[in-house]
Coordinates of N, CA and C in Angstrom, one line a residue:
M1 N -13.1 2.2 -20.3 CA -12.6 3.1 -20.3 C -13.1 4.1 -20.1
K2 N -13.2 5.6 -19.2 CA -13.9 6.5 -19.0 C -13.6 7.8 -19.5
A3 N -14.3 8.7 -20.4 CA -14.1 9.8 -21.3 C -14.0 10.5 -20.2
T4 N -13.4 11.9 -20.0 CA -13.5 12.9 -19.3 C -13.9 14.2 -20.4
G5 N -14.0 14.1 -21.4 CA -14.0 15.6 -22.1 C -12.9 16.3 -22.1
I6 N -11.4 16.1 -21.5 CA -10.9 17.2 -21.1 C -9.7 17.0 -22.4
V7 N -9.6 18.0 -23.5 CA -8.3 17.7 -24.1 C -7.0 18.6 -23.9
R8 N -5.8 18.2 -24.0 CA -4.3 18.7 -24.0 C -3.8 18.5 -25.0
R9 N -2.9 19.7 -25.2 CA -1.9 19.5 -26.2 C -1.0 18.9 -25.9
I10 N -0.3 18.5 -26.6 CA 1.3 18.1 -26.2 C 2.4 19.5 -26.7
D11 N 3.3 19.3 -25.7 CA 4.1 20.8 -26.1 C 5.5 20.2 -27.1
E12 N 5.9 21.2 -27.6 CA 7.3 20.7 -28.2 C 8.6 19.9 -27.6
L13 N 8.6 20.0 -26.4 CA 9.2 18.3 -25.8 C 8.7 17.7 -25.5
G14 N 7.3 17.3 -26.0 CA 6.6 16.1 -25.9 C 6.0 16.2 -24.5
R15 N 5.4 16.8 -24.2 CA 4.8 16.6 -22.5 C 3.6 17.3 -22.6
V16 N 2.8 16.9 -21.9 CA 1.4 16.9 -21.7 C 1.1 16.9 -20.1
V17 N 0.0 17.9 -19.9 CA -0.2 18.0 -18.4 C -1.3 17.3 -17.9
I18 N -1.1 16.7 -17.0 CA -2.4 15.9 -16.4 C -3.4 16.9 -15.3
P19 N -4.4 17.1 -16.1 CA -5.3 18.1 -15.0 C -5.4 17.7 -13.8
K20 N -5.5 19.0 -13.1 CA -5.3 18.8 -11.8 C -6.6 17.9 -11.1
E21 N -7.9 17.8 -11.8 CA -9.0 17.3 -10.8 C -8.5 15.6 -11.2
I22 N -8.3 15.4 -12.1 CA -7.9 14.0 -12.5 C -6.4 13.5 -11.5
R23 N -5.2 14.1 -11.1 CA -4.6 13.9 -10.5 C -4.7 13.9 -9.1
K24 N -5.8 14.7 -8.6 CA -6.4 14.7 -7.2 C -7.3 13.2 -7.3
T25 N -7.8 13.1 -8.0 CA -9.1 11.6 -8.0 C -8.5 10.5 -8.0
L26 N -7.2 10.6 -8.7 CA -6.3 9.3 -8.8 C -5.1 9.7 -7.7
R27 N -4.9 10.5 -6.8 CA -3.8 10.4 -5.7 C -2.6 10.6 -6.6
I28 N -2.5 11.0 -7.8 CA -1.2 11.3 -8.0 C -0.3 12.8 -7.7
K29 N 0.8 12.6 -6.8 CA 1.3 14.0 -6.7 C 2.5 13.8 -7.3
E30 N 3.4 15.3 -7.1 CA 4.3 15.3 -7.7 C 5.7 14.5 -7.7
G31 N 6.5 14.1 -8.6 CA 7.4 13.2 -8.7 C 6.9 11.4 -8.7
D32 N 5.9 11.2 -8.6 CA 5.2 10.1 -8.5 C 5.6 9.6 -10.0
P33 N 5.7 8.0 -9.9 CA 6.1 7.6 -10.9 C 4.7 6.8 -12.0
L34 N 4.8 6.9 -13.1 CA 3.9 6.6 -14.1 C 4.3 5.6 -15.1
E35 N 3.5 4.8 -15.0 CA 3.9 3.6 -16.4 C 3.3 3.9 -17.5
I36 N 3.4 3.4 -18.8 CA 2.9 4.2 -20.1 C 2.6 2.8 -21.1
Y37 N 1.6 2.4 -21.0 CA 1.0 1.2 -22.1 C 0.7 2.2 -23.3
T38 N 1.0 1.0 -24.1 CA 0.0 1.7 -25.6 C -1.0 0.6 -25.8
D39 N -1.9 0.5 -26.2 CA -2.9 -0.5 -26.8 C -3.6 -0.1 -28.3
R40 N -3.2 -0.4 -29.4 CA -3.5 0.2 -30.6 C -3.0 1.6 -30.7
D41 N -4.3 2.1 -31.2 CA -3.8 3.8 -31.4 C -4.2 4.3 -29.9
E42 N -4.0 3.6 -28.9 CA -4.6 4.4 -27.4 C -3.2 4.5 -26.8
L43 N -2.9 5.4 -26.0 CA -1.9 5.6 -24.8 C -2.4 5.9 -23.3
I44 N -2.3 5.0 -22.4 CA -2.3 4.5 -21.3 C -1.5 5.1 -20.1
F45 N -1.6 5.8 -19.3 CA -1.2 6.2 -18.1 C -1.4 5.3 -16.7
K46 N -0.6 4.8 -16.2 CA -1.3 3.9 -15.1 C -0.3 4.4 -13.9
K47 N -0.6 4.7 -12.2 CA 0.2 5.0 -11.4 C 1.0 3.9 -11.4
Y48 N 2.5 4.3 -11.1 CA 3.4 2.8 -10.9 C 3.6 2.6 -9.2
S49 N 3.3 1.2 -9.1 CA 3.5 0.5 -7.7 C 4.4 -0.4 -7.7
P50 N 5.8 -0.1 -7.1 CA 6.6 -1.5 -7.0 C 6.0 -2.7 -6.3
L51 N 5.2 -2.8 -5.4 CA 4.6 -3.6 -4.7 C 3.7 -3.9 -5.6
A52 N 2.8 -3.5 -6.4 CA 1.8 -4.5 -7.1 C 2.6 -5.1 -8.2
S53 N 3.3 -4.5 -8.8 CA 4.2 -5.4 -9.8 C 4.8 -6.3 -9.4
I54 N 5.2 -6.7 -8.4 CA 5.6 -7.7 -8.1 C 4.7 -8.9 -7.0
D55 N 3.4 -8.6 -7.2 CA 2.2 -9.4 -6.6 C 2.2 -10.6 -6.1
N56 N 2.6 -11.2 -6.9 CA 2.8 -12.9 -6.6 C 4.2 -13.1 -5.5
Y57 N 5.3 -12.2 -5.5 CA 6.1 -12.3 -4.6 C 5.9 -11.7 -3.4
A58 N 5.0 -10.6 -2.8 CA 4.1 -10.0 -2.5 C 3.7 -10.8 -1.3
E59 N 2.4 -11.5 -2.2 CA 1.9 -13.0 -1.5 C 2.3 -14.0 -0.6
S60 N 3.4 -13.9 -1.5 CA 4.2 -15.3 -0.8 C 5.2 -15.0 0.5
V61 N 5.4 -13.5 0.5 CA 6.1 -13.4 1.8 C 4.9 -13.5 3.0
A62 N 3.9 -12.5 2.4 CA 2.7 -12.3 3.4 C 2.2 -13.9 4.0
Q63 N 2.4 -14.6 2.8 CA 1.7 -16.4 3.0 C 3.0 -16.7 4.3
S64 N 4.2 -16.4 4.4 CA 4.9 -16.8 4.9 C 4.8 -16.4 6.5
L65 N 4.7 -14.7 6.2 CA 4.6 -14.3 7.6 C 3.5 -14.7 8.2
A66 N 2.5 -14.8 7.9 CA 1.2 -15.4 8.3 C 1.4 -16.6 8.8
N67 N 2.3 -17.5 8.2 CA 2.3 -18.7 8.7 C 2.6 -18.7 9.9
T68 N 4.2 -17.6 9.6 CA 5.0 -17.8 11.2 C 4.6 -17.3 12.6
T69 N 3.9 -16.1 11.9 CA 3.5 -15.4 13.0 C 2.3 -15.6 13.8
E70 N 1.1 -16.4 13.0 CA 0.0 -16.9 13.1 C -1.1 -15.3 13.5
K71 N -1.0 -14.6 12.4 CA -1.3 -13.1 12.4 C -1.8 -13.1 11.0
T72 N -3.2 -12.3 11.1 CA -3.2 -11.9 9.6 C -2.4 -10.8 9.3
V73 N -2.1 -10.9 7.4 CA -1.0 -10.2 7.6 C -2.0 -9.1 5.8
F74 N -1.4 -8.2 6.3 CA -1.6 -7.2 4.4 C -0.5 -6.7 4.2
I75 N -0.4 -6.4 2.7 CA 0.8 -5.8 2.4 C -0.1 -4.6 1.6
C76 N 0.6 -3.5 1.8 CA -0.2 -2.2 1.0 C 1.1 -1.6 0.1
D77 N 0.3 -0.9 -0.8 CA 1.6 0.0 -1.5 C 1.0 1.1 -1.2
T78 N 1.5 2.7 -1.5 CA 1.1 3.8 -1.3 C -0.4 4.3 -1.1
D79 N -0.8 3.6 -2.0 CA -2.2 3.6 -2.2 C -3.4 2.6 -1.9
S80 N -3.2 1.4 -1.8 CA -4.1 0.2 -2.0 C -3.6 -1.1 -1.1
V81 N -4.5 -1.7 -0.7 CA -4.2 -3.1 0.0 C -4.0 -4.0 -0.8
I82 N -2.9 -4.6 -1.3 CA -2.7 -5.2 -2.6 C -2.7 -6.8 -2.3
C83 N -2.4 -7.3 -1.0 CA -2.7 -8.7 -0.4 C -3.4 -8.4 0.8
G84 N -3.7 -9.6 1.0 CA -3.7 -9.8 2.4 C -4.0 -11.4 2.5
I85 N -3.6 -12.0 3.8 CA -3.3 -13.5 4.1 C -4.2 -13.4 5.5
G86 N -5.1 -14.2 5.5 CA -5.7 -14.5 7.0 C -7.3 -14.2 7.7
S87 N -7.7 -14.1 8.3 CA -9.1 -13.8 8.9 C -9.1 -12.5 8.8
G88 N -10.4 -12.4 8.2 CA -10.8 -10.2 8.0 C -10.3 -10.0 6.8
T89 N -9.6 -10.5 6.0 CA -8.8 -9.6 4.8 C -9.9 -9.6 3.7
K90 N -10.9 -9.9 3.2 CA -11.8 -9.7 2.0 C -12.4 -8.7 1.7
E91 N -12.6 -8.1 2.9 CA -13.3 -6.5 3.1 C -12.1 -5.9 2.7
I92 N -11.0 -6.0 3.0 CA -10.0 -4.8 3.0 C -8.9 -4.9 2.2
V93 N -8.8 -6.2 0.9 CA -7.8 -5.9 0.1 C -8.5 -5.6 -1.2
E94 N -8.0 -4.9 -1.9 CA -7.9 -4.0 -3.1 C -8.6 -2.7 -2.6
K95 N -8.8 -2.5 -1.7 CA -9.4 -0.9 -1.2 C -8.5 0.2 -0.5
N96 N -8.6 1.4 -0.6 CA -8.0 2.4 -0.5 C -6.9 2.5 0.9
V97 N -6.1 2.6 0.9 CA -5.2 2.7 2.2 C -6.3 3.7 3.1
S98 N -6.3 3.7 4.2 CA -6.4 4.9 5.1 C -5.8 6.1 5.2
D99 N -6.3 7.1 5.3 CA -5.6 8.5 5.5 C -4.6 7.9 7.0
E100 N -4.9 7.5 7.5 CA -4.0 7.4 8.9 C -2.8 6.4 8.2
L101 N -3.1 5.2 7.7 CA -2.0 4.5 7.1 C -1.3 5.2 6.1
G102 N -1.7 5.8 5.3 CA -1.3 6.0 4.2 C 0.1 7.2 4.6
K103 N -0.5 8.0 5.7 CA 0.5 8.9 6.2 C 1.7 8.3 6.7
L104 N 1.1 7.4 7.8 CA 2.5 6.6 8.2 C 3.2 5.7 7.0
I105 N 2.8 5.7 5.9 CA 3.7 5.4 5.1 C 4.7 5.9 4.1
R106 N 3.9 7.3 3.9 CA 4.6 8.3 3.4 C 5.6 9.2 4.4
D107 N 5.7 9.1 5.9 CA 6.5 9.8 6.9 C 7.2 7.9 7.2
K108 N 7.2 7.4 6.4 CA 8.1 6.0 6.8 C 8.2 5.8 8.0
K109 N 7.1 5.7 9.1 CA 6.6 5.6 10.6 C 6.6 4.0 10.8
S110 N 6.9 3.6 11.8 CA 6.3 2.4 12.4 C 5.0 2.5 13.5
L111 N 4.4 1.7 13.7 CA 3.3 1.9 14.4 C 3.0 0.4 15.0
V112 N 3.0 0.4 16.4 CA 2.1 -0.7 17.3 C 1.0 -0.4 17.8
C113 N -0.1 -1.1 17.9 CA -1.2 -0.6 18.6 C -1.6 -1.7 19.3
N114 N -1.6 -2.1 20.7 CA -2.2 -3.3 21.2 C -3.5 -2.9 21.9
E115 N -4.8 -3.1 22.0 CA -5.7 -2.6 22.6 C -5.5 -3.5 24.0
A116 N -5.0 -4.0 24.5 CA -4.4 -4.5 25.8 C -4.0 -3.5 26.9
D117 N -3.1 -2.5 25.8 CA -2.3 -1.5 26.3 C -2.5 -0.1 26.2
G118 N -4.0 0.0 25.7 CA -4.4 1.0 25.4 C -4.5 1.7 24.3
G119 N -3.6 0.9 23.2 CA -3.7 1.8 21.9 C -4.8 1.8 21.4
A120 N -5.2 3.1 20.4 CA -6.1 3.3 19.9 C -6.0 2.7 18.6
M121 N -7.2 1.5 17.8 CA -6.5 1.4 16.4 C -6.7 2.2 15.6
I122 N -6.2 2.0 14.2 CA -6.4 2.8 13.3 C -6.8 1.8 12.0
E123 N -7.6 2.3 11.2 CA -8.3 1.9 10.0 C -7.5 1.8 9.2
I124 N -7.0 0.6 8.4 CA -6.6 -0.1 7.4 C -6.6 0.0 5.9
A125 N -8.0 -0.1 6.1 CA -8.8 0.6 4.3 C -9.3 1.4 4.6
K126 N -9.5 2.6 3.9 CA -10.3 3.9 4.0 C -12.3 2.9 3.7
G127 N -12.9 4.1 5.1 CA -14.1 3.3 5.2 C -14.5 1.8 5.7
V128 N -13.6 1.0 6.1 CA -13.9 0.0 6.0 C -13.4 -0.3 7.5
A129 N -14.6 -0.8 8.4 CA -14.5 -1.1 9.6 C -13.8 -2.7 9.8
H130 N -13.1 -2.9 10.8 CA -12.3 -4.1 11.0 C -12.2 -4.2 12.7
E131 N -12.3 -6.0 12.7 CA -12.3 -6.1 14.5 C -11.1 -6.2 14.9
F132 N -9.9 -5.7 14.5 CA -8.5 -6.0 14.9 C -8.7 -5.4 16.3
R133 N -8.0 -6.2 17.1 CA -7.4 -5.4 18.6 C -5.8 -5.2 18.6
N134 N -5.2 -5.7 17.8 CA -3.9 -5.3 17.9 C -3.3 -5.1 16.3
I135 N -2.5 -4.1 15.9 CA -2.1 -3.6 14.6 C -0.4 -3.3 14.7
L136 N 0.2 -4.0 13.7 CA 1.3 -3.6 13.8 C 1.4 -2.8 12.2
V137 N 2.2 -1.9 12.2 CA 2.5 -1.4 10.7 C 4.4 -1.3 10.5
I138 N 4.6 -1.7 9.3 CA 6.4 -1.5 9.2 C 6.4 -1.0 7.7
P139 N 6.6 -0.1 7.5 CA 6.7 0.5 6.2 C 8.0 -0.2 5.3
V140 N 7.8 0.0 4.0 CA 8.4 -0.8 3.0 C 9.4 0.0 2.3
I141 N 10.5 0.4 2.6 CA 11.4 1.5 2.4 C 12.3 0.7 1.2
S142 N 12.1 1.8 -0.3 CA 13.0 1.4 -0.8 C 14.0 2.0 -1.7
D143 N 15.3 2.4 -1.8 CA 16.3 3.5 -2.2 C 15.5 5.0 -1.4
D144 N 15.6 4.7 -0.1 CA 15.1 6.1 0.7 C 13.3 6.4 0.3
M145 N 12.9 6.0 -0.4 CA 11.4 5.9 -0.9 C 10.5 5.0 -0.3
A146 N 9.5 5.6 0.7 CA 8.2 4.8 1.0 C 7.7 4.3 0.2
I147 N 7.7 2.8 -0.1 CA 6.7 2.2 -1.6 C 5.6 1.4 -0.6
G148 N 5.6 1.3 0.2 CA 4.4 0.8 1.0 C 4.3 0.1 2.4
A149 N 3.6 -0.7 2.7 CA 3.9 -0.9 4.2 C 3.1 -2.6 4.3
I150 N 4.0 -3.1 5.5 CA 3.1 -4.7 5.9 C 2.4 -4.4 7.2
V151 N 1.3 -4.8 7.3 CA 0.3 -4.6 8.6 C 0.4 -6.1 8.9
L152 N 0.5 -6.2 10.2 CA 0.1 -7.3 10.6 C -0.9 -7.1 11.8
A153 N -2.1 -7.9 11.9 CA -3.1 -7.5 12.9 C -3.8 -8.6 13.4
D154 N -4.5 -8.5 15.0 CA -4.6 -9.9 15.4 C -6.0 -9.6 16.0
K155 N -7.0 -10.4 16.2 CA -8.2 -10.2 16.8 C -8.5 -10.7 18.3
K156 N -7.5 -11.4 18.6 CA -7.1 -12.1 19.7 C -7.1 -10.7 21.0
K157 N -7.9 -10.6 21.7 CA -7.7 -9.4 22.7 C -6.4 -9.5 23.9
E158 N -6.1 -10.6 23.9 CA -5.1 -11.3 24.7 C -3.4 -11.4 23.9
G159 N -3.9 -11.3 22.6 CA -2.4 -11.1 21.3 C -1.4 -9.7 21.8
V160 N -0.4 -10.0 21.5 CA 0.2 -8.7 21.8 C 1.4 -8.8 20.4
M161 N 1.6 -7.7 20.0 CA 2.5 -7.3 18.6 C 3.7 -6.9 19.2
G162 N 4.7 -7.8 19.7 CA 5.6 -7.9 20.4 C 6.9 -7.6 19.7
T163 N 8.3 -8.1 20.4 CA 9.5 -8.1 19.7 C 9.7 -8.7 18.6
I164 N 9.1 -9.9 18.6 CA 9.5 -11.0 17.5 C 8.7 -10.4 16.0
E165 N 7.4 -10.1 16.5 CA 6.6 -9.6 15.3 C 7.2 -8.7 15.0
I166 N 7.2 -7.6 15.7 CA 8.4 -6.2 15.0 C 9.7 -6.9 13.8
K167 N 10.3 -7.6 14.2 CA 11.4 -8.0 13.6 C 11.3 -9.0 12.4
M168 N 10.4 -10.0 12.6 CA 10.1 -10.5 11.7 C 9.3 -9.8 10.6
S169 N 8.5 -8.9 10.6 CA 7.7 -8.0 9.8 C 9.1 -7.1 9.2
Q170 N 10.0 -6.7 9.9 CA 11.2 -6.0 9.0 C 11.7 -6.8 8.5
L171 N 12.1 -8.1 8.8 CA 12.7 -8.8 7.7 C 12.1 -9.0 6.6
A172 N 10.6 -8.8 6.2 CA 10.1 -9.1 5.3 C 9.2 -8.0 4.8
S173 N 9.8 -6.9 5.1 CA 9.6 -5.1 4.5 C 11.6 -5.7 3.7
D174 N 12.3 -5.8 4.4 CA 13.8 -5.9 3.8 C 13.6 -6.8 2.4
F175 N 13.0 -7.9 2.4 CA 12.9 -8.9 0.9 C 12.1 -8.0 0.0
L176 N 10.7 -7.6 0.6 CA 9.9 -6.8 -0.4 C 10.8 -5.3 -1.3
S177 N 11.7 -4.8 0.0 CA 12.1 -3.3 -0.6 C 13.5 -3.9 -1.3
G178 N 14.0 -5.1 -1.6 CA 14.9 -5.5 -2.6 C 16.1 -5.6 -1.9
K179 N 16.5 -5.6 -0.2 CA 17.6 -5.0 0.5 C 18.3 -6.9 -0.1
F180 N 17.4 -7.7 0.0 CA 18.1 -8.8 0.2 C 18.3 -9.7 -1.6

């Protein structure tokens, strides 16, 4: 654990203010849920990720989607890539999502990029180059709140993200969101 040198007092209602610099560094925004842990005499706050809390299930969904579509699959929460199945995942998993992908998630928008159609590829993880030529992003939405995304990726020039991949990814998104 890293000391910050910042001390805050608890008010009469039991509230404590997390300094702006720490919130910015950890990408904590107003309304973000935090998990609270205790360890002996320590109080630990951790940004809550519904998808990370079901990471084994998310990985099973990713594996099934990868097997069925024969594409590389990433599952992201709002901040990071929590798992990946297929070619080119090692460099990307556990990294922060790119600004472009983060915006898609926050805005609850899907995206299809096929290089063959002239689509410009987006970065999946911040600062990590990739060789994917086709990318599909489907947000995971639970209770009208974006909690992450499913990203299908393919390195084949002739590979295209089409209707079948979109529908299968949407189904996987629905499973992760708890709709089923």
